[in-house]
mmCIF file with all atom_site columns, C-alpha atoms in Angstrom:
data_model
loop_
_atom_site.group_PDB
_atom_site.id
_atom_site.type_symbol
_atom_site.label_atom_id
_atom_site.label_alt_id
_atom_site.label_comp_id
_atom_site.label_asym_id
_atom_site.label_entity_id
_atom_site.label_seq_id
_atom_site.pdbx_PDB_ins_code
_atom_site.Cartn_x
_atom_site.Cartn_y
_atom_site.Cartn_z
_atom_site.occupancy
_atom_site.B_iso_or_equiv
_atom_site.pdbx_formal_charge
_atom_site.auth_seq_id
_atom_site.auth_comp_id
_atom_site.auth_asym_id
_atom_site.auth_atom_id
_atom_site.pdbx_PDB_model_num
ATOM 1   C CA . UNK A 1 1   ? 0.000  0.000   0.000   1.00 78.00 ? 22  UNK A CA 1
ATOM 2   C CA . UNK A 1 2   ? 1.694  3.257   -1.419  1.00 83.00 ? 23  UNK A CA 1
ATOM 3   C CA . UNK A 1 3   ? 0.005  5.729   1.836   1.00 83.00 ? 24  UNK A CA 1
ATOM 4   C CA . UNK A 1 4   ? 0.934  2.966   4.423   1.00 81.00 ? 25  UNK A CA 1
ATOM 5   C CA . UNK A 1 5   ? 5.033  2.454   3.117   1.00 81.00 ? 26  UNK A CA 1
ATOM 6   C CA . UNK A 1 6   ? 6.281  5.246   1.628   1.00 84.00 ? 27  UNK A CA 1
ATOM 7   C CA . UNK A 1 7   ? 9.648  4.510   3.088   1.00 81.00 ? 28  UNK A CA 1
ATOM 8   C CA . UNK A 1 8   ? 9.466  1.382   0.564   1.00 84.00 ? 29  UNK A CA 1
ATOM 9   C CA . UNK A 1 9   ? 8.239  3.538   -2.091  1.00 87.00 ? 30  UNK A CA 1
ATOM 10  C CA . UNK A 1 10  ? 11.088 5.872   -2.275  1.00 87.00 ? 31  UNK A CA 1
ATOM 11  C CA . UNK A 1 11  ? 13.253 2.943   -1.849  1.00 85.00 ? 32  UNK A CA 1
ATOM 12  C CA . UNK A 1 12  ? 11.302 1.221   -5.120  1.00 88.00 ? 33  UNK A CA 1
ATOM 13  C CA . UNK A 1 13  ? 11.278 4.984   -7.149  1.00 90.00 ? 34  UNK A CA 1
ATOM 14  C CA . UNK A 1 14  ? 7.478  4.229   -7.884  1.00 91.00 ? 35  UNK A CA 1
ATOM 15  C CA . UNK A 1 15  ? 6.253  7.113   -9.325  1.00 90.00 ? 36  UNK A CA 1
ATOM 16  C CA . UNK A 1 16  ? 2.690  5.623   -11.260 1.00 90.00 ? 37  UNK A CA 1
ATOM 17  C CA . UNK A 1 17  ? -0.008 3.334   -9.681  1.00 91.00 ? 38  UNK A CA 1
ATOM 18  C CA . UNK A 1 18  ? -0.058 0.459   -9.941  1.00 93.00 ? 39  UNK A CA 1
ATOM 19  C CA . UNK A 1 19  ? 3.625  -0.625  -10.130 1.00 92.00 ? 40  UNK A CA 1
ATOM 20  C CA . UNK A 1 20  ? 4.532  -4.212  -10.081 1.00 91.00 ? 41  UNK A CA 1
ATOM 21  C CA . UNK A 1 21  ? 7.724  -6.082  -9.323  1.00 88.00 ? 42  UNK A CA 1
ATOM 22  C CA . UNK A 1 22  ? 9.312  -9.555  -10.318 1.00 85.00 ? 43  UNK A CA 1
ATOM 23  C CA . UNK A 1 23  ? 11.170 -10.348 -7.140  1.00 83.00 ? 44  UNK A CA 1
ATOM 24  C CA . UNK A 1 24  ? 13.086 -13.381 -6.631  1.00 80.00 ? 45  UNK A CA 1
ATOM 25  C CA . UNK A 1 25  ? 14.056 -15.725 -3.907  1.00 77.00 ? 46  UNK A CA 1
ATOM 26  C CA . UNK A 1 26  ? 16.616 -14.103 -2.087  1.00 74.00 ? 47  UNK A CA 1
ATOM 27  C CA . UNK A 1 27  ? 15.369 -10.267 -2.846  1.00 76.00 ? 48  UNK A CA 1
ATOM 28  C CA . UNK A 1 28  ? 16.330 -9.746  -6.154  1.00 81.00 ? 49  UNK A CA 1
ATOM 29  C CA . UNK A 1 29  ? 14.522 -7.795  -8.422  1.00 87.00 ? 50  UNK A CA 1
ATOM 30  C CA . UNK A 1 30  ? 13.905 -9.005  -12.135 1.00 85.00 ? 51  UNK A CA 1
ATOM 31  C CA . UNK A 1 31  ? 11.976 -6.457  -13.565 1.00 87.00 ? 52  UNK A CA 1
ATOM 32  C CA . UNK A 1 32  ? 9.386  -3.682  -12.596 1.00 91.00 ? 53  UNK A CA 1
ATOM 33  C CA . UNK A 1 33  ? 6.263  -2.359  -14.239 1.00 92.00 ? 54  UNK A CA 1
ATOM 34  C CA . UNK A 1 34  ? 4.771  0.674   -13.796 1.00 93.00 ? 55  UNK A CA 1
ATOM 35  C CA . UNK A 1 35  ? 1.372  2.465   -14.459 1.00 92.00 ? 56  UNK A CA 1
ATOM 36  C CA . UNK A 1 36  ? -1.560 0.468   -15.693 1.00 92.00 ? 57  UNK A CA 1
ATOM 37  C CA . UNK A 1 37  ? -0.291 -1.857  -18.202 1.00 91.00 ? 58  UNK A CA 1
ATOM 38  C CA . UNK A 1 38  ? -1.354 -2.839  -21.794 1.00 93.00 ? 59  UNK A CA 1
ATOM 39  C CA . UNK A 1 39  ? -1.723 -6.533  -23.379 1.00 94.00 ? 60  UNK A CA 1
ATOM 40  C CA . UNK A 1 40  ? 2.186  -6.345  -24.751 1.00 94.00 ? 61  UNK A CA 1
ATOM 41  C CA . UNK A 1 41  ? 3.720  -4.903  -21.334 1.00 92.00 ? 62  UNK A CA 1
ATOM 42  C CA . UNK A 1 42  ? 1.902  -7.395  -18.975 1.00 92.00 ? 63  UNK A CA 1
ATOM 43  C CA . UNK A 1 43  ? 2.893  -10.032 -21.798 1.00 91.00 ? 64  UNK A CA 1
ATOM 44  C CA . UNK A 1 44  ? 6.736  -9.159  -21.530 1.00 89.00 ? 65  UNK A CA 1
ATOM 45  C CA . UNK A 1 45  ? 6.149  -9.022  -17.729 1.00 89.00 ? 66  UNK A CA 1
ATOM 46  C CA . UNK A 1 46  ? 4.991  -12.292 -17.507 1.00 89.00 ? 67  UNK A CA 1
ATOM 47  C CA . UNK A 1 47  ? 7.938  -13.436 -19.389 1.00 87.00 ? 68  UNK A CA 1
ATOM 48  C CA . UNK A 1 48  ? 10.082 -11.922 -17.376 1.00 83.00 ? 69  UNK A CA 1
ATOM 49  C CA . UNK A 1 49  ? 8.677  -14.481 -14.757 1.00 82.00 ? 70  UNK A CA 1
ATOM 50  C CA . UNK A 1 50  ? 9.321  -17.558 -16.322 1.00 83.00 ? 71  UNK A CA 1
ATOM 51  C CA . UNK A 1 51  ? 12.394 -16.478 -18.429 1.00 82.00 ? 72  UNK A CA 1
ATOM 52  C CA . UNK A 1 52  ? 14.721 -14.322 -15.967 1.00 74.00 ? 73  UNK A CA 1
ATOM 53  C CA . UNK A 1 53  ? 17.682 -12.293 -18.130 1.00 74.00 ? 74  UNK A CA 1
ATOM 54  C CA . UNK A 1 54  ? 20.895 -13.419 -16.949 1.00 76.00 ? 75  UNK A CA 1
ATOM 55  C CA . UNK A 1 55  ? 21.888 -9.639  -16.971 1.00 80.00 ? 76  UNK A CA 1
ATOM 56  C CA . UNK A 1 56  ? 21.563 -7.348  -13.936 1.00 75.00 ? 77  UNK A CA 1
ATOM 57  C CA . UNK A 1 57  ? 20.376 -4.029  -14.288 1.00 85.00 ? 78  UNK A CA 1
ATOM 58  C CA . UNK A 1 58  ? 22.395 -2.561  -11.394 1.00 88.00 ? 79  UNK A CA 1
ATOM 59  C CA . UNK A 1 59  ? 19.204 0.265   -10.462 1.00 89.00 ? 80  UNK A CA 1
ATOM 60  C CA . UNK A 1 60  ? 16.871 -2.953  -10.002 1.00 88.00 ? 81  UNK A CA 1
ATOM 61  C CA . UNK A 1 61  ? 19.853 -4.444  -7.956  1.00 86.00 ? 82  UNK A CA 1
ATOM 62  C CA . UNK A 1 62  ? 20.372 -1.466  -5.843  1.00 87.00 ? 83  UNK A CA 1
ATOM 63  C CA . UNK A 1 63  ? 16.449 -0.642  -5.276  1.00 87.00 ? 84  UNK A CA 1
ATOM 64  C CA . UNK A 1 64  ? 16.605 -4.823  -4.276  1.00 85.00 ? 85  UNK A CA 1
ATOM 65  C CA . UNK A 1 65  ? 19.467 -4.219  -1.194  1.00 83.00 ? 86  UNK A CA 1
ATOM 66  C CA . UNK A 1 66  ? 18.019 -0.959  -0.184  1.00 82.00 ? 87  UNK A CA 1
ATOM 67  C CA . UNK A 1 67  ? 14.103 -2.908  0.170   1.00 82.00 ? 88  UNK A CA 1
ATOM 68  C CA . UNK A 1 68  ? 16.305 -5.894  2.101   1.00 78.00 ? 89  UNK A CA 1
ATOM 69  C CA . UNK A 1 69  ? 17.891 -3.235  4.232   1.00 75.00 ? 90  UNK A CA 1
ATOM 70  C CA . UNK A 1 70  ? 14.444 -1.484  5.060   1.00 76.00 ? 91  UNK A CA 1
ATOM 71  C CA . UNK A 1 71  ? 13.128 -4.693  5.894   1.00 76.00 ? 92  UNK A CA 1
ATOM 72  C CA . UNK A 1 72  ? 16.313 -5.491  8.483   1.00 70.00 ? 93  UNK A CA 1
ATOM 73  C CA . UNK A 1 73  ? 15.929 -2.011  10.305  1.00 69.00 ? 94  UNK A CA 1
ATOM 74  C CA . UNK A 1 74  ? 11.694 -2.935  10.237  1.00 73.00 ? 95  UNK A CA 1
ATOM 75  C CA . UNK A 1 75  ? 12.374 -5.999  12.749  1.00 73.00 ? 96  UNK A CA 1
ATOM 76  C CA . UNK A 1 76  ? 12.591 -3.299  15.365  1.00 74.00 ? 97  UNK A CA 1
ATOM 77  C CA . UNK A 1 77  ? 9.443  -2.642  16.902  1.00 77.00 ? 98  UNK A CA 1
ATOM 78  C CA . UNK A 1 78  ? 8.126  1.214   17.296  1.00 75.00 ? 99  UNK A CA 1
ATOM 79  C CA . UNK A 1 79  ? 8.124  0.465   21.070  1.00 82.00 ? 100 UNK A CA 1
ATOM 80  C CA . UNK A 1 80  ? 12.098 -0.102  21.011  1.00 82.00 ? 101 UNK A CA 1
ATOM 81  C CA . UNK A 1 81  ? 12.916 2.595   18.395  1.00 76.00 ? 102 UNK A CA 1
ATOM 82  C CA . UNK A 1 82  ? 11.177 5.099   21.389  1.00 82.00 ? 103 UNK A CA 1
ATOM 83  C CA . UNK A 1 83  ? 13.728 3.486   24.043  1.00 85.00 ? 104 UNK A CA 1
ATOM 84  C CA . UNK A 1 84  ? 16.608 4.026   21.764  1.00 82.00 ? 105 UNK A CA 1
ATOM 85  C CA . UNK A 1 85  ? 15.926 7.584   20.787  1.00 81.00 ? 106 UNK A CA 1
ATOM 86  C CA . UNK A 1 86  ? 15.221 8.397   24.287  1.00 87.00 ? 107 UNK A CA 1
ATOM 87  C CA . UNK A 1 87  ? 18.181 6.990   25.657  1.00 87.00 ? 108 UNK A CA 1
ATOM 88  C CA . UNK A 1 88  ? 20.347 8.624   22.993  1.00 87.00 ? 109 UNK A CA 1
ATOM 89  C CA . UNK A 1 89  ? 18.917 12.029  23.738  1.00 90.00 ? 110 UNK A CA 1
ATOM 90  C CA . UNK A 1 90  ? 20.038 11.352  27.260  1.00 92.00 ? 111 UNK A CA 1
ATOM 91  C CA . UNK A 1 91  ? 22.984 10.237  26.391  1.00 92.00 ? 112 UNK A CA 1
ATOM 92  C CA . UNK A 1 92  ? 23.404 13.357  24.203  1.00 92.00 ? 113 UNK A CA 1
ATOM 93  C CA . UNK A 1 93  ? 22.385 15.461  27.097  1.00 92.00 ? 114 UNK A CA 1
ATOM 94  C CA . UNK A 1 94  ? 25.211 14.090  29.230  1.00 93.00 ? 115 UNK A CA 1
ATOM 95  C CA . UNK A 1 95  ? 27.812 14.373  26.753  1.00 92.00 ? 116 UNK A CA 1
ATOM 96  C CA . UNK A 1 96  ? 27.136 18.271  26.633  1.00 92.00 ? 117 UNK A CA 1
ATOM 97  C CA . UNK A 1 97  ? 27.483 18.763  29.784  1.00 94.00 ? 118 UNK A CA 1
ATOM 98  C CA . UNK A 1 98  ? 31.185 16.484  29.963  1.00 91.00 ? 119 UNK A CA 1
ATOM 99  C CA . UNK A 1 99  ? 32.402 18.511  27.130  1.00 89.00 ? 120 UNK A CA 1
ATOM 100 C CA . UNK A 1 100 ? 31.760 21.642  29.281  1.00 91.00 ? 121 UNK A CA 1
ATOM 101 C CA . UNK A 1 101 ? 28.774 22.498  27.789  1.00 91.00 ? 122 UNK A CA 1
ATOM 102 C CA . UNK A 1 102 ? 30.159 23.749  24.698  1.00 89.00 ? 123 UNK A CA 1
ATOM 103 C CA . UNK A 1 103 ? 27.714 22.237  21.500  1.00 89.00 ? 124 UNK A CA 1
ATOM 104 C CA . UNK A 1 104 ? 30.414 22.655  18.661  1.00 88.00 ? 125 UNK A CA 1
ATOM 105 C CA . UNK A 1 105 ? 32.714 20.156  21.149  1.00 86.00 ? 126 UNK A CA 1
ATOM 106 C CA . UNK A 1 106 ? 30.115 17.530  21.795  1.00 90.00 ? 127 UNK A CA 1
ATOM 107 C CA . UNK A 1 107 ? 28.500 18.061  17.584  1.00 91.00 ? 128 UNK A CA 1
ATOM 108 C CA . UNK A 1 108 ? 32.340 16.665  16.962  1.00 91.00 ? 129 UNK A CA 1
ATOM 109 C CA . UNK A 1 109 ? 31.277 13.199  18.975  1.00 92.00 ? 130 UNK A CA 1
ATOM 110 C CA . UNK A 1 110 ? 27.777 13.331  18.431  1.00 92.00 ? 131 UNK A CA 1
ATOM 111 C CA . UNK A 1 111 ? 28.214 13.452  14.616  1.00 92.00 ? 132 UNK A CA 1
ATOM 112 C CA . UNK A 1 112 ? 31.398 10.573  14.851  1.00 93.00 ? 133 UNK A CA 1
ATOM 113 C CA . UNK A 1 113 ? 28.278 8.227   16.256  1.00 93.00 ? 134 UNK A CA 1
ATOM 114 C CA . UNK A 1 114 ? 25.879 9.760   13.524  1.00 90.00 ? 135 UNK A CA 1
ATOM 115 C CA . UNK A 1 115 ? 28.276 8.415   10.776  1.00 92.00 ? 136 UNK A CA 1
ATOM 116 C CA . UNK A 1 116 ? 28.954 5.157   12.637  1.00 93.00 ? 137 UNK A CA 1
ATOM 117 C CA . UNK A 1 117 ? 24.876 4.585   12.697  1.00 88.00 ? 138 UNK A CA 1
ATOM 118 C CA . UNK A 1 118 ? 23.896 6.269   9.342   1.00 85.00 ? 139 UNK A CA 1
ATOM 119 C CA . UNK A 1 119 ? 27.183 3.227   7.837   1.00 87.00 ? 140 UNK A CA 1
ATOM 120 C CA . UNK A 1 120 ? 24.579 0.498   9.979   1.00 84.00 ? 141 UNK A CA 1
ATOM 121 C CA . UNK A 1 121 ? 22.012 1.305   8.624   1.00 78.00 ? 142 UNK A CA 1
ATOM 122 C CA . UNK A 1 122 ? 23.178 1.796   5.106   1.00 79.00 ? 143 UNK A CA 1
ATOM 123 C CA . UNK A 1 123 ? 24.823 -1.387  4.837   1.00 81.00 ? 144 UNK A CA 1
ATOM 124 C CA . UNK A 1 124 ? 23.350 -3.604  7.622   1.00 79.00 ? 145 UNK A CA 1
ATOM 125 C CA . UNK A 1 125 ? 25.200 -7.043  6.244   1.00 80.00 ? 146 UNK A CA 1
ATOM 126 C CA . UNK A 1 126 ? 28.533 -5.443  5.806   1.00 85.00 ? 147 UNK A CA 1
ATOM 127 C CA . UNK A 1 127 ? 30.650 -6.474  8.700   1.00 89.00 ? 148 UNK A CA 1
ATOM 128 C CA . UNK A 1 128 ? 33.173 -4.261  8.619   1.00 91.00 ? 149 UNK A CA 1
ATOM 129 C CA . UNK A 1 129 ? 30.440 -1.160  9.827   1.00 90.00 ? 150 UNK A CA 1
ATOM 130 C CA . UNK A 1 130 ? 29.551 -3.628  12.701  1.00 89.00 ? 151 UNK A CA 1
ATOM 131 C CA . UNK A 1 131 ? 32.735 -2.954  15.102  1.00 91.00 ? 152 UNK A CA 1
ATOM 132 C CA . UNK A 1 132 ? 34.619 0.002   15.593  1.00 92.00 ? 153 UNK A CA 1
ATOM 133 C CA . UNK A 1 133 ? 38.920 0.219   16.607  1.00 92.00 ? 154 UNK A CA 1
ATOM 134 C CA . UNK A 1 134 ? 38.728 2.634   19.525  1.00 93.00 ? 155 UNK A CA 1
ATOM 135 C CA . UNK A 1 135 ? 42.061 2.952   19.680  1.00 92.00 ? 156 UNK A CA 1
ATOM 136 C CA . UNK A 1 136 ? 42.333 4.601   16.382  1.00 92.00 ? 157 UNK A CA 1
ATOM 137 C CA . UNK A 1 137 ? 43.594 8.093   16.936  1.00 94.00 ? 158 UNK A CA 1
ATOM 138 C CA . UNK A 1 138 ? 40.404 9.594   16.075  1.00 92.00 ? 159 UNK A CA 1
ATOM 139 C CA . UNK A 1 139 ? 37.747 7.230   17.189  1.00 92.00 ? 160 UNK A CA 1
ATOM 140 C CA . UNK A 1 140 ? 39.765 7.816   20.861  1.00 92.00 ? 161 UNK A CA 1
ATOM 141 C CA . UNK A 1 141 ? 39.716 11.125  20.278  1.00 92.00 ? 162 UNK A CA 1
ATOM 142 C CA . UNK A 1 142 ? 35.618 11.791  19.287  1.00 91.00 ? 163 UNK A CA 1
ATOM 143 C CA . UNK A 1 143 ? 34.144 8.362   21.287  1.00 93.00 ? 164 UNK A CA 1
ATOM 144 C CA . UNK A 1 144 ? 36.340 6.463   22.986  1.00 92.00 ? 165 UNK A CA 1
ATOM 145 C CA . UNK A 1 145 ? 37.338 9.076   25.258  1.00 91.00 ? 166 UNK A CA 1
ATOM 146 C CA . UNK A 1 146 ? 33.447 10.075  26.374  1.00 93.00 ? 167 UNK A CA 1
ATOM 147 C CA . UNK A 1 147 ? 31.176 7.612   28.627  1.00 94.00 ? 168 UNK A CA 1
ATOM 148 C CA . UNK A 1 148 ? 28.335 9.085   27.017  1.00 94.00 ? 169 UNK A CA 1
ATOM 149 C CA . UNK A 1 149 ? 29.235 8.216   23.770  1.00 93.00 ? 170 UNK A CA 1
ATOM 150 C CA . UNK A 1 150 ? 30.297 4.616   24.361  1.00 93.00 ? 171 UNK A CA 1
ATOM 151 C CA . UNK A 1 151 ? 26.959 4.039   26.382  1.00 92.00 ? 172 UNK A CA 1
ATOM 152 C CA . UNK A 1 152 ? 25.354 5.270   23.218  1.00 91.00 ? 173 UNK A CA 1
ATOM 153 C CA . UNK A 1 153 ? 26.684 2.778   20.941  1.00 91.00 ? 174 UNK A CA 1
ATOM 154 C CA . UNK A 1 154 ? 25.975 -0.001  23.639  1.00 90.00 ? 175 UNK A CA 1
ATOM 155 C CA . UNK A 1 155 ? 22.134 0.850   23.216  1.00 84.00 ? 176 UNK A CA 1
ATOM 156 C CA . UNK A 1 156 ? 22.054 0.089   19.407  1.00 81.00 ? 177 UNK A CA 1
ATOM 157 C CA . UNK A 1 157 ? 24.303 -3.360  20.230  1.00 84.00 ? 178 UNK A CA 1
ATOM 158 C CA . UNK A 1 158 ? 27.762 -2.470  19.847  1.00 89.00 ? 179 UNK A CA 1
ATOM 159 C CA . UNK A 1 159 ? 30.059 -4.357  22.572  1.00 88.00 ? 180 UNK A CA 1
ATOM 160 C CA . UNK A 1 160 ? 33.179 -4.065  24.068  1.00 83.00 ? 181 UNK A CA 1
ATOM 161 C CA . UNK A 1 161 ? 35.599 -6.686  23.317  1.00 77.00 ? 182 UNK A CA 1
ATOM 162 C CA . UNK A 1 162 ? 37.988 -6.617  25.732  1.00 62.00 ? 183 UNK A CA 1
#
């Protein structure tokens, strides 16, 4: 439904009603169709069914991950996407005031996590946006260095491996 999901909708470009996709086992897409179709455009659909192309049309492949990735973040419940925000905006709160209450200090850390989550989010399978070296100069320097910050990361499942 294109009122109810228009997360998804973006995601899938669909910019006529009705739009229909081919997807496969797996989340790929085959092929799309969009507006109300005519005998020879459902007919080449259909094919498209039984007869996949072998070749990949890289926007159907990238619309595919992003619909995969909306569908990992949509295992979270509204209920626990409240707790999170609210404990990050505490979190945030106590960060200020360790950084002396200066903002333009505590954007610096606040922004580090930002990119951290906004790489999660973008690429939830990708493991190398799953863990973070915080003894890299710069991840000390932003996160590492801040309670606030690591408690922040904590609450979205990040964990300390030492």
């Amino acid at each position: 439904n294109a009122d109810n999901d228009k997360a998804a909708c973006a995601i899938l470009q669909v910019s006529a009603l009705p739009t229909l996709f081919a997807i496969q086992k797996g989340g790929k897409i085959v092929t799309k169709l969009e507006g109300m179709p005519n005998e020879d455009s459902m007919k080449q659909f259909m094919m498209s069914l039984m007869m996949p192309s072998t070749t990949v049309d890289p926007k159907l492949q990238d619309m595919g991950e992003k619909l995969q990735n909306l569908a990992i973040m949509s295992g979270y419940t509204f209920a626990q996407r409240e707790q999170i925000h609210d404990r990050t905006i505490r979190k945030l709160d106590a960060l200020v005031k360790l950084r002396g209450n200066d903002l333009s200090l505590a954007e610096e850390t606040a922004s580090t996590i930002n990119k951290v989550m906004n790489n999660i989010i973008k690429h939830p399978k990708e493991v190398k946006y799953q863990s973070l070296n915080l003894s890299n100069k710069a991840m000390a320097a932003r996160i590492a260095s801040f309670p606030p910050a690591i408690s922040i990361l904590k609450s979205v499942g990040f964990q300390s491996s030492r």
